[in-house]
One Martini backbone bead per residue (centre of mass of N, CA, C, O) as a GRO file, in nm:
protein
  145
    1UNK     BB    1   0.862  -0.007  -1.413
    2UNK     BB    2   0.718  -0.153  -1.081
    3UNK     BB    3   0.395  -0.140  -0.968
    4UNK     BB    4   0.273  -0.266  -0.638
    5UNK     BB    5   0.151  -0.476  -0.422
    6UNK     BB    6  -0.147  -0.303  -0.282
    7UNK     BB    7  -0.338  -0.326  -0.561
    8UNK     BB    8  -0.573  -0.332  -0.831
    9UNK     BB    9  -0.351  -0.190  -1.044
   10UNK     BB   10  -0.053  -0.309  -1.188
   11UNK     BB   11   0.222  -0.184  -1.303
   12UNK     BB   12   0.413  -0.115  -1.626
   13UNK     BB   13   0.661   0.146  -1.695
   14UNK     BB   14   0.809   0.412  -1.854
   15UNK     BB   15   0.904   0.726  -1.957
   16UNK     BB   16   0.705   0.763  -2.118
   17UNK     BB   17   0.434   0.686  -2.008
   18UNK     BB   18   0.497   0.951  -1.764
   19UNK     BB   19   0.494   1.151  -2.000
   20UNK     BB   20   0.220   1.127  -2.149
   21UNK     BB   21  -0.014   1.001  -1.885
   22UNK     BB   22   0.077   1.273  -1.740
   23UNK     BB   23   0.127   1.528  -1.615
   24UNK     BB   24   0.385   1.810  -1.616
   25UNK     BB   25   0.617   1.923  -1.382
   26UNK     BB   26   0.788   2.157  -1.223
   27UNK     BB   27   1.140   2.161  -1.068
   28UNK     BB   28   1.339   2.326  -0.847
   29UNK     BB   29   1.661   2.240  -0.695
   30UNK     BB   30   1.809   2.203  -0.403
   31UNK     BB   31   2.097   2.010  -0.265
   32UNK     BB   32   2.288   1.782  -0.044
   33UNK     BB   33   2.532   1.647  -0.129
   34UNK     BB   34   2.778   1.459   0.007
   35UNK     BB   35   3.010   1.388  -0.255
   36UNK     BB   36   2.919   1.714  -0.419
   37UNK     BB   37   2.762   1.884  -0.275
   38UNK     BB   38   2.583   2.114  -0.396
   39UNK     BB   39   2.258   2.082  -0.591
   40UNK     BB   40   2.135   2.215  -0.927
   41UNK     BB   41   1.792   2.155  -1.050
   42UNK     BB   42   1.586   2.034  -1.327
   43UNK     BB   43   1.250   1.902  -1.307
   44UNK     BB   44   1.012   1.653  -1.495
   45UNK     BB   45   0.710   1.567  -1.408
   46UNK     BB   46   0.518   1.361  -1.207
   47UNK     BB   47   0.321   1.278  -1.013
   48UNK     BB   48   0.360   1.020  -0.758
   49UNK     BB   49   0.038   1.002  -0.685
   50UNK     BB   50  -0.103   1.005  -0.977
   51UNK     BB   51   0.018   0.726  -1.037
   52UNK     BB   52  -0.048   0.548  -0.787
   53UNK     BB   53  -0.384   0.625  -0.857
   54UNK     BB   54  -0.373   0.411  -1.117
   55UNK     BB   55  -0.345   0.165  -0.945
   56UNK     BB   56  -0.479   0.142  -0.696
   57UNK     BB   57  -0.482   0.155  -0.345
   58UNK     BB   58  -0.603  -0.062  -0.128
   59UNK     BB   59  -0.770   0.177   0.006
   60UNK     BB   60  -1.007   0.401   0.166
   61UNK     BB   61  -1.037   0.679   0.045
   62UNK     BB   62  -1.237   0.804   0.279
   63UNK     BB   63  -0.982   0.707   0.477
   64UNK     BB   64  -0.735   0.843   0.670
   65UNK     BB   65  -0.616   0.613   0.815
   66UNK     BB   66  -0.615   0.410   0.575
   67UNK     BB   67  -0.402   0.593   0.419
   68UNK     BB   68  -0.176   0.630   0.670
   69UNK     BB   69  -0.086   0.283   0.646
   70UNK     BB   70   0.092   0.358   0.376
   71UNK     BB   71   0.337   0.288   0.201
   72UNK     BB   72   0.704   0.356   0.029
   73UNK     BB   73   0.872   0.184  -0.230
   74UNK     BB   74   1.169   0.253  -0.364
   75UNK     BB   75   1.407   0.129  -0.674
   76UNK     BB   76   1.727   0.105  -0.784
   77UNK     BB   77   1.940  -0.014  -0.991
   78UNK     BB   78   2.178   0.027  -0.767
   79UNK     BB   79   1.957  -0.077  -0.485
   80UNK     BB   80   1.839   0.166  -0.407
   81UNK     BB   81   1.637   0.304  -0.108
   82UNK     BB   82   1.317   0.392   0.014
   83UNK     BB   83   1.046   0.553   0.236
   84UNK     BB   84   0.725   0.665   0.206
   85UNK     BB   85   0.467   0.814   0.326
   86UNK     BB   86   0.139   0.869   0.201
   87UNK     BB   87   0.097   1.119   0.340
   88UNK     BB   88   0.316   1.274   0.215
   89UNK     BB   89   0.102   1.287  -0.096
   90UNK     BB   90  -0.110   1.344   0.044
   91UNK     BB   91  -0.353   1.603   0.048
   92UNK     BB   92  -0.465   1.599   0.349
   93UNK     BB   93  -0.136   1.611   0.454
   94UNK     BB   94   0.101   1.696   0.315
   95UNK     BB   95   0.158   1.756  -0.007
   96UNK     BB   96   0.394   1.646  -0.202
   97UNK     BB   97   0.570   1.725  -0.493
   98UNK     BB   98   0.664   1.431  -0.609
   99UNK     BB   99   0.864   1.295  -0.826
  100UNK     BB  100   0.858   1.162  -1.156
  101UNK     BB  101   1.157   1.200  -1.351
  102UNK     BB  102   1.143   1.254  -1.729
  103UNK     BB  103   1.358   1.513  -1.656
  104UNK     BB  104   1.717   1.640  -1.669
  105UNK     BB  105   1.795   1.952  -1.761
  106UNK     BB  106   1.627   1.880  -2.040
  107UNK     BB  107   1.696   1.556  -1.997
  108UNK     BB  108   1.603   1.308  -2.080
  109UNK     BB  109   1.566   0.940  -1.929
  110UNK     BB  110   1.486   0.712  -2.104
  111UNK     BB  111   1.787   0.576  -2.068
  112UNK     BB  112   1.816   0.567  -1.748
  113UNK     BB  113   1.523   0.664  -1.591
  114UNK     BB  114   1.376   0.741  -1.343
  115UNK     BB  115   1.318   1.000  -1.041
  116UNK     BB  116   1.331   1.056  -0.779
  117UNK     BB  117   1.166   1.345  -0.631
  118UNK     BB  118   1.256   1.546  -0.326
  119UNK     BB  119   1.233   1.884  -0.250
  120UNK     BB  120   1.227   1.911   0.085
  121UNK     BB  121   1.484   1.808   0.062
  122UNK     BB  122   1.843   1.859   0.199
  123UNK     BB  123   1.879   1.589   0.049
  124UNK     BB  124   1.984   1.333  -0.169
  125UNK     BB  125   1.844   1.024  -0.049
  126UNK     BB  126   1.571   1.025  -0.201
  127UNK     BB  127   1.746   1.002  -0.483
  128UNK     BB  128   1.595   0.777  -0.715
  129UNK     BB  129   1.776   0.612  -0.971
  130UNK     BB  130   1.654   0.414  -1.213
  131UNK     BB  131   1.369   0.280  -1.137
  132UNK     BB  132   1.256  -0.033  -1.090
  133UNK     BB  133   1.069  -0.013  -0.802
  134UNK     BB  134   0.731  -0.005  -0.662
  135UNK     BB  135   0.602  -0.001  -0.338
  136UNK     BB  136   0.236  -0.078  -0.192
  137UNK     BB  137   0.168  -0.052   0.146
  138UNK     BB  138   0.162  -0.233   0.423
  139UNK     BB  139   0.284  -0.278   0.785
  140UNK     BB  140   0.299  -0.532   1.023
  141UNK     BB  141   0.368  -0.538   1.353
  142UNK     BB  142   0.291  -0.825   1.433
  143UNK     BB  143   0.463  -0.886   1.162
  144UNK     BB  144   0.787  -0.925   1.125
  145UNK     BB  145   0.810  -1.032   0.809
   0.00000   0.00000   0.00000
């Protein structure tokens, strides 16, 4: 997975690296799937925040209106995408513990890839599984491109 961006520092990391070098959270999680119904899962990973603040986000970490100008656009292997903003995982925010999911139901993502997993949606649509490319930025409402 890449992380990009508005960063000091973008990333290159695989599921085994964020298994390393961040805690690791457990989350156990109910949502509804469209096309599957209700879904009971257990996941484990690091919080999206902490991996995050290792890129290094180009905002002046001491002002928070600076910090809520920024979003989150994950992106999985078959495409799907979702967007959040950076609000949500503010701990002076949201601080929703959003996480990088390195094993679902005790088994390794390893070979999959990581899972974006937002426990308090109702709703599995920002469950990005397979993550290839994070992005971190703000949008300029001026600059329509």
């Amino acid at each position: 997975m890449l992380i990009r961006g508005q960063l000091r520092r973008p990333l290159a990391l695989t599921v085994a690296d964020l298994r390393e070098r961040w805690p690791q959270r457990r989350t156990e999680v109910v949502f509804d799937c469209a096309k599957e119904g209700l879904r009971r899962h257990t996941f484990d990973g690091p919080l999206l925040r902490d991996v995050l603040d290792a890129a290094c986000p180009a905002f002046d970490a001491r002002r928070r209106k600076d910090r809520s100008r920024f979003l989150v656009s994950v992106t999985g292997g078959d495409g799907h995408h979702t967007v959040l903003s950076w609000a949500e995982i503010d701990a002076d925010f949201g601080d929703a513990p959003i996480l990088l999911a390195t094993a679902l139901d005790g088994h390794p993502l390893d070979g999959t890839g990581s899972q974006l997993v937002v426990p308090s949606d109702r709703c599995g649509a920002r469950y990005i599984s397979a993550i290839t490319a994070i992005w971190v930025g703000t949008w300029d409402p001026a600059d329509p491109a």
